[in-house]
PDB file of C-alpha atoms in Angstrom:
ATOM      1  CA  UNK A   1      45.694 124.073 106.569  1.00  0.00           C
ATOM      2  CA  UNK A   2      47.946 122.742 109.290  1.00  0.00           C
ATOM      3  CA  UNK A   3      48.085 119.387 110.934  1.00  0.00           C
ATOM      4  CA  UNK A   4      48.674 119.506 114.662  1.00  0.00           C
ATOM      5  CA  UNK A   5      51.915 117.629 114.957  1.00  0.00           C
ATOM      6  CA  UNK A   6      52.484 117.762 118.693  1.00  0.00           C
ATOM      7  CA  UNK A   7      55.306 115.385 119.551  1.00  0.00           C
ATOM      8  CA  UNK A   8      58.897 116.487 119.161  1.00  0.00           C
ATOM      9  CA  UNK A   9      62.107 114.835 120.335  1.00  0.00           C
ATOM     10  CA  UNK A  10      64.062 116.536 123.100  1.00  0.00           C
ATOM     11  CA  UNK A  11      67.642 115.695 122.157  1.00  0.00           C
ATOM     12  CA  UNK A  12      69.208 116.443 125.516  1.00  0.00           C
ATOM     13  CA  UNK A  13      67.194 113.887 127.424  1.00  0.00           C
ATOM     14  CA  UNK A  14      66.177 111.543 124.574  1.00  0.00           C
ATOM     15  CA  UNK A  15      62.619 111.642 125.773  1.00  0.00           C
ATOM     16  CA  UNK A  16      59.543 112.612 123.848  1.00  0.00           C
ATOM     17  CA  UNK A  17      57.665 115.658 125.059  1.00  0.00           C
ATOM     18  CA  UNK A  18      54.112 116.291 123.933  1.00  0.00           C
ATOM     19  CA  UNK A  19      53.848 119.870 122.720  1.00  0.00           C
ATOM     20  CA  UNK A  20      50.639 121.809 122.170  1.00  0.00           C
ATOM     21  CA  UNK A  21      50.458 124.226 119.248  1.00  0.00           C
ATOM     22  CA  UNK A  22      50.532 127.914 120.134  1.00  0.00           C
ATOM     23  CA  UNK A  23      47.282 129.860 120.105  1.00  0.00           C
ATOM     24  CA  UNK A  24      44.758 131.766 122.191  1.00  0.00           C
ATOM     25  CA  UNK A  25      44.198 128.899 124.674  1.00  0.00           C
ATOM     26  CA  UNK A  26      47.689 129.440 126.123  1.00  0.00           C
ATOM     27  CA  UNK A  27      46.806 132.901 127.435  1.00  0.00           C
ATOM     28  CA  UNK A  28      44.700 131.521 130.295  1.00  0.00           C
ATOM     29  CA  UNK A  29      47.656 129.560 131.686  1.00  0.00           C
ATOM     30  CA  UNK A  30      50.309 130.652 134.213  1.00  0.00           C
ATOM     31  CA  UNK A  31      48.019 133.486 135.304  1.00  0.00           C
ATOM     32  CA  UNK A  32      49.380 136.656 136.818  1.00  0.00           C
ATOM     33  CA  UNK A  33      47.910 139.069 139.342  1.00  0.00           C
ATOM     34  CA  UNK A  34      46.177 142.444 139.254  1.00  0.00           C
ATOM     35  CA  UNK A  35      46.369 142.858 143.030  1.00  0.00           C
ATOM     36  CA  UNK A  36      48.650 145.430 144.629  1.00  0.00           C
ATOM     37  CA  UNK A  37      49.155 143.074 147.569  1.00  0.00           C
ATOM     38  CA  UNK A  38      51.151 140.778 145.286  1.00  0.00           C
ATOM     39  CA  UNK A  39      53.833 143.406 144.740  1.00  0.00           C
ATOM     40  CA  UNK A  40      57.051 143.171 146.711  1.00  0.00           C
ATOM     41  CA  UNK A  41      57.733 145.698 149.501  1.00  0.00           C
ATOM     42  CA  UNK A  42      58.819 148.452 149.527  1.00  0.00           C
ATOM     43  CA  UNK A  43      57.526 148.919 145.971  1.00  0.00           C
ATOM     44  CA  UNK A  44      54.044 147.821 147.048  1.00  0.00           C
ATOM     45  CA  UNK A  45      53.852 150.575 149.669  1.00  0.00           C
ATOM     46  CA  UNK A  46      55.064 153.177 147.174  1.00  0.00           C
ATOM     47  CA  UNK A  47      52.501 152.153 144.568  1.00  0.00           C
ATOM     48  CA  UNK A  48      49.695 152.125 147.115  1.00  0.00           C
ATOM     49  CA  UNK A  49      50.578 155.672 148.177  1.00  0.00           C
ATOM     50  CA  UNK A  50      50.791 156.905 144.571  1.00  0.00           C
ATOM     51  CA  UNK A  51      47.522 155.271 143.538  1.00  0.00           C
ATOM     52  CA  UNK A  52      45.770 156.576 146.660  1.00  0.00           C
ATOM     53  CA  UNK A  53      46.943 160.127 145.857  1.00  0.00           C
ATOM     54  CA  UNK A  54      45.742 159.805 142.261  1.00  0.00           C
ATOM     55  CA  UNK A  55      42.307 158.528 143.210  1.00  0.00           C
ATOM     56  CA  UNK A  56      41.885 161.117 145.955  1.00  0.00           C
ATOM     57  CA  UNK A  57      42.608 163.783 143.332  1.00  0.00           C
ATOM     58  CA  UNK A  58      39.868 162.417 141.071  1.00  0.00           C
ATOM     59  CA  UNK A  59      41.924 160.393 138.609  1.00  0.00           C
ATOM     60  CA  UNK A  60      40.697 157.054 137.317  1.00  0.00           C
ATOM     61  CA  UNK A  61      43.183 154.262 137.912  1.00  0.00           C
ATOM     62  CA  UNK A  62      42.666 150.748 136.562  1.00  0.00           C
ATOM     63  CA  UNK A  63      45.219 148.125 137.602  1.00  0.00           C
ATOM     64  CA  UNK A  64      45.915 145.780 134.695  1.00  0.00           C
ATOM     65  CA  UNK A  65      48.831 143.682 135.962  1.00  0.00           C
ATOM     66  CA  UNK A  66      51.173 143.392 138.920  1.00  0.00           C
ATOM     67  CA  UNK A  67      53.044 140.121 139.530  1.00  0.00           C
ATOM     68  CA  UNK A  68      53.687 138.001 136.413  1.00  0.00           C
ATOM     69  CA  UNK A  69      55.121 134.457 136.522  1.00  0.00           C
ATOM     70  CA  UNK A  70      58.191 133.838 134.401  1.00  0.00           C
ATOM     71  CA  UNK A  71      56.319 131.332 132.250  1.00  0.00           C
ATOM     72  CA  UNK A  72      53.693 133.919 131.390  1.00  0.00           C
ATOM     73  CA  UNK A  73      56.425 136.431 130.554  1.00  0.00           C
ATOM     74  CA  UNK A  74      57.912 133.830 128.192  1.00  0.00           C
ATOM     75  CA  UNK A  75      54.591 133.397 126.367  1.00  0.00           C
ATOM     76  CA  UNK A  76      54.065 137.143 126.094  1.00  0.00           C
ATOM     77  CA  UNK A  77      57.617 137.887 124.928  1.00  0.00           C
ATOM     78  CA  UNK A  78      57.817 135.332 122.156  1.00  0.00           C
ATOM     79  CA  UNK A  79      54.240 135.638 120.897  1.00  0.00           C
ATOM     80  CA  UNK A  80      54.826 139.394 120.436  1.00  0.00           C
ATOM     81  CA  UNK A  81      58.119 138.813 118.624  1.00  0.00           C
ATOM     82  CA  UNK A  82      56.676 136.173 116.302  1.00  0.00           C
ATOM     83  CA  UNK A  83      53.528 138.199 115.614  1.00  0.00           C
ATOM     84  CA  UNK A  84      55.623 141.266 114.776  1.00  0.00           C
ATOM     85  CA  UNK A  85      58.032 139.235 112.623  1.00  0.00           C
ATOM     86  CA  UNK A  86      61.013 140.055 114.814  1.00  0.00           C
ATOM     87  CA  UNK A  87      61.870 136.356 115.010  1.00  0.00           C
ATOM     88  CA  UNK A  88      60.731 133.214 113.234  1.00  0.00           C
ATOM     89  CA  UNK A  89      58.767 130.634 115.206  1.00  0.00           C
ATOM     90  CA  UNK A  90      61.440 128.149 114.109  1.00  0.00           C
ATOM     91  CA  UNK A  91      64.049 129.960 116.208  1.00  0.00           C
ATOM     92  CA  UNK A  92      62.255 130.415 119.521  1.00  0.00           C
ATOM     93  CA  UNK A  93      64.045 128.658 122.399  1.00  0.00           C
ATOM     94  CA  UNK A  94      62.093 126.240 124.565  1.00  0.00           C
ATOM     95  CA  UNK A  95      61.384 126.914 128.232  1.00  0.00           C
ATOM     96  CA  UNK A  96      61.313 124.123 130.769  1.00  0.00           C
ATOM     97  CA  UNK A  97      57.788 123.429 131.928  1.00  0.00           C
ATOM     98  CA  UNK A  98      56.084 125.210 129.012  1.00  0.00           C
ATOM     99  CA  UNK A  99      55.178 122.507 126.451  1.00  0.00           C
ATOM    100  CA  UNK A 100      54.280 124.865 123.615  1.00  0.00           C
ATOM    101  CA  UNK A 101      55.045 124.392 119.941  1.00  0.00           C
ATOM    102  CA  UNK A 102      55.464 127.801 118.340  1.00  0.00           C
ATOM    103  CA  UNK A 103      55.884 126.048 115.005  1.00  0.00           C
ATOM    104  CA  UNK A 104      52.842 124.997 113.002  1.00  0.00           C
ATOM    105  CA  UNK A 105      53.005 122.546 110.113  1.00  0.00           C
ATOM    106  CA  UNK A 106      51.299 121.919 106.795  1.00  0.00           C
ATOM    107  CA  UNK A 107      49.767 118.647 105.625  1.00  0.00           C
ATOM    108  CA  UNK A 108      53.185 117.380 104.594  1.00  0.00           C
ATOM    109  CA  UNK A 109      54.517 118.051 108.096  1.00  0.00           C
ATOM    110  CA  UNK A 110      56.687 120.902 106.848  1.00  0.00           C
ATOM    111  CA  UNK A 111      57.044 124.076 108.848  1.00  0.00           C
ATOM    112  CA  UNK A 112      54.426 126.663 107.840  1.00  0.00           C
ATOM    113  CA  UNK A 113      55.221 130.294 108.586  1.00  0.00           C
ATOM    114  CA  UNK A 114      51.784 131.888 108.029  1.00  0.00           C
ATOM    115  CA  UNK A 115      49.803 129.780 110.544  1.00  0.00           C
ATOM    116  CA  UNK A 116      52.639 130.082 113.074  1.00  0.00           C
ATOM    117  CA  UNK A 117      52.413 133.877 112.853  1.00  0.00           C
ATOM    118  CA  UNK A 118      48.600 133.791 112.908  1.00  0.00           C
ATOM    119  CA  UNK A 119      48.588 131.750 116.133  1.00  0.00           C
ATOM    120  CA  UNK A 120      51.066 134.160 117.744  1.00  0.00           C
ATOM    121  CA  UNK A 121      48.849 137.087 116.742  1.00  0.00           C
ATOM    122  CA  UNK A 122      45.897 135.376 118.402  1.00  0.00           C
ATOM    123  CA  UNK A 123      47.933 135.315 121.591  1.00  0.00           C
ATOM    124  CA  UNK A 124      48.957 138.959 121.252  1.00  0.00           C
ATOM    125  CA  UNK A 125      45.308 139.985 120.927  1.00  0.00           C
ATOM    126  CA  UNK A 126      44.275 137.818 123.883  1.00  0.00           C
ATOM    127  CA  UNK A 127      47.111 139.279 125.977  1.00  0.00           C
ATOM    128  CA  UNK A 128      45.879 142.749 124.897  1.00  0.00           C
ATOM    129  CA  UNK A 129      49.291 143.662 123.515  1.00  0.00           C
ATOM    130  CA  UNK A 130      48.204 145.008 120.096  1.00  0.00           C
ATOM    131  CA  UNK A 131      49.313 148.557 120.927  1.00  0.00           C
ATOM    132  CA  UNK A 132      52.500 147.549 122.700  1.00  0.00           C
ATOM    133  CA  UNK A 133      55.543 148.998 120.960  1.00  0.00           C
ATOM    134  CA  UNK A 134      58.129 146.670 122.487  1.00  0.00           C
ATOM    135  CA  UNK A 135      58.234 142.990 123.374  1.00  0.00           C
ATOM    136  CA  UNK A 136      57.479 142.290 127.055  1.00  0.00           C
ATOM    137  CA  UNK A 137      60.736 141.472 128.770  1.00  0.00           C
ATOM    138  CA  UNK A 138      61.626 137.917 129.715  1.00  0.00           C
ATOM    139  CA  UNK A 139      63.108 139.392 132.880  1.00  0.00           C
ATOM    140  CA  UNK A 140      60.360 141.946 133.404  1.00  0.00           C
ATOM    141  CA  UNK A 141      60.037 143.801 136.684  1.00  0.00           C
ATOM    142  CA  UNK A 142      56.609 142.134 136.813  1.00  0.00           C
ATOM    143  CA  UNK A 143      58.415 138.803 137.246  1.00  0.00           C
ATOM    144  CA  UNK A 144      60.161 140.269 140.286  1.00  0.00           C
ATOM    145  CA  UNK A 145      56.859 141.666 141.639  1.00  0.00           C
ATOM    146  CA  UNK A 146      58.266 145.162 141.186  1.00  0.00           C
ATOM    147  CA  UNK A 147      56.330 146.311 138.118  1.00  0.00           C
ATOM    148  CA  UNK A 148      52.770 147.414 137.482  1.00  0.00           C
ATOM    149  CA  UNK A 149      50.629 148.105 134.432  1.00  0.00           C
ATOM    150  CA  UNK A 150      47.901 150.634 135.072  1.00  0.00           C
ATOM    151  CA  UNK A 151      45.650 152.847 132.983  1.00  0.00           C
ATOM    152  CA  UNK A 152      45.403 156.381 134.390  1.00  0.00           C
ATOM    153  CA  UNK A 153      43.162 159.201 133.155  1.00  0.00           C
ATOM    154  CA  UNK A 154      41.434 162.351 134.382  1.00  0.00           C
ATOM    155  CA  UNK A 155      38.971 164.886 132.990  1.00  0.00           C
ATOM    156  CA  UNK A 156      40.241 168.273 134.204  1.00  0.00           C
ATOM    157  CA  UNK A 157      43.384 169.721 135.739  1.00  0.00           C
ATOM    158  CA  UNK A 158      44.721 167.287 138.310  1.00  0.00           C
ATOM    159  CA  UNK A 159      45.947 168.538 141.674  1.00  0.00           C
ATOM    160  CA  UNK A 160      47.748 166.083 143.934  1.00  0.00           C
ATOM    161  CA  UNK A 161      50.644 165.941 146.395  1.00  0.00           C
ATOM    162  CA  UNK A 162      53.976 164.414 145.539  1.00  0.00           C
ATOM    163  CA  UNK A 163      55.695 162.143 148.056  1.00  0.00           C
ATOM    164  CA  UNK A 164      57.355 165.152 149.712  1.00  0.00           C
ATOM    165  CA  UNK A 165      54.062 166.904 150.402  1.00  0.00           C
ATOM    166  CA  UNK A 166      54.380 169.462 147.599  1.00  0.00           C
ATOM    167  CA  UNK A 167      51.065 170.174 145.870  1.00  0.00           C
ATOM    168  CA  UNK A 168      51.384 169.737 142.106  1.00  0.00           C
ATOM    169  CA  UNK A 169      48.830 170.928 139.569  1.00  0.00           C
ATOM    170  CA  UNK A 170      48.897 169.075 136.256  1.00  0.00           C
ATOM    171  CA  UNK A 171      47.076 171.090 133.593  1.00  0.00           C
ATOM    172  CA  UNK A 172      49.077 169.835 130.621  1.00  0.00           C
ATOM    173  CA  UNK A 173      48.154 167.096 128.160  1.00  0.00           C
ATOM    174  CA  UNK A 174      47.780 164.228 127.713  1.00  0.00           C
ATOM    175  CA  UNK A 175      45.483 163.549 130.642  1.00  0.00           C
ATOM    176  CA  UNK A 176      46.730 160.004 130.889  1.00  0.00           C
ATOM    177  CA  UNK A 177      49.575 158.024 132.390  1.00  0.00           C
ATOM    178  CA  UNK A 178      51.789 159.324 129.554  1.00  0.00           C
ATOM    179  CA  UNK A 179      51.802 162.860 131.003  1.00  0.00           C
ATOM    180  CA  UNK A 180      55.427 163.934 131.713  1.00  0.00           C
ATOM    181  CA  UNK A 181      54.427 165.959 134.805  1.00  0.00           C
ATOM    182  CA  UNK A 182      52.735 162.897 136.242  1.00  0.00           C
ATOM    183  CA  UNK A 183      55.922 160.913 135.647  1.00  0.00           C
ATOM    184  CA  UNK A 184      57.808 163.348 137.871  1.00  0.00           C
ATOM    185  CA  UNK A 185      55.200 162.978 140.609  1.00  0.00           C
ATOM    186  CA  UNK A 186      55.300 159.194 140.302  1.00  0.00           C
ATOM    187  CA  UNK A 187      59.097 159.194 140.561  1.00  0.00           C
ATOM    188  CA  UNK A 188      58.878 161.084 143.857  1.00  0.00           C
ATOM    189  CA  UNK A 189      56.959 158.089 145.229  1.00  0.00           C
ATOM    190  CA  UNK A 190      59.479 155.638 143.754  1.00  0.00           C
ATOM    191  CA  UNK A 191      57.053 154.572 141.015  1.00  0.00           C
ATOM    192  CA  UNK A 192      58.916 155.210 137.777  1.00  0.00           C
ATOM    193  CA  UNK A 193      57.342 155.362 134.328  1.00  0.00           C
ATOM    194  CA  UNK A 194      58.775 152.992 131.706  1.00  0.00           C
ATOM    195  CA  UNK A 195      61.765 154.797 130.216  1.00  0.00           C
ATOM    196  CA  UNK A 196      63.534 152.232 128.059  1.00  0.00           C
ATOM    197  CA  UNK A 197      63.489 151.523 124.313  1.00  0.00           C
ATOM    198  CA  UNK A 198      60.058 151.341 122.676  1.00  0.00           C
ATOM    199  CA  UNK A 199      56.699 152.380 124.065  1.00  0.00           C
ATOM    200  CA  UNK A 200      54.832 150.695 126.896  1.00  0.00           C
ATOM    201  CA  UNK A 201      52.097 153.117 127.946  1.00  0.00           C
ATOM    202  CA  UNK A 202      50.719 151.394 131.067  1.00  0.00           C
ATOM    203  CA  UNK A 203      53.999 150.189 132.565  1.00  0.00           C
ATOM    204  CA  UNK A 204      55.627 151.578 135.723  1.00  0.00           C
ATOM    205  CA  UNK A 205      58.208 149.943 137.977  1.00  0.00           C
ATOM    206  CA  UNK A 206      60.805 150.497 140.680  1.00  0.00           C
ATOM    207  CA  UNK A 207      63.527 151.129 138.081  1.00  0.00           C
ATOM    208  CA  UNK A 208      61.742 152.320 134.939  1.00  0.00           C
ATOM    209  CA  UNK A 209      62.566 149.051 133.186  1.00  0.00           C
TER     210      UNK A 209
END
């Protein structure tokens, strides 16, 4: 069992900052957007055109995230890394304006690894990142309003125009946003599927990052 020690000394300013233990309740803070209007032009216009073409062709498109504040990116990044044992909660750097304690303590006020990891995993589940194969970036394109997470699927062969007016028929699998042919179509609009290390199925951006 942990005790919720919440006050730690900030050495640089010699002031005491009240910190709240990590956990699910943090996920509702620093909320992001699921609205295309919150994307930055010209990426917004490109996404709108791509999504409109998909829906007109009969694909299902669910927008999961567009703009993401830097503080939310911080919570997502470090909770994923702690939960996946990439880093210890003891070694996570603080962020100004985010009074979170990633470290949990036992009854003797000693750092306790297991509850620290458990709290981070609560956050990962609440952020819906269980299937994410890479930690969300601290400098994500979402933070710059130039990234989007969307779930795309269709039932039969998909026929849609690319940005140049060429009609493309996609009959290959998978019939999801992970389809390589769809990635080519998206790139023609300037909406590029995530192409960096690890796997991030729903993520697209202006750069592929």
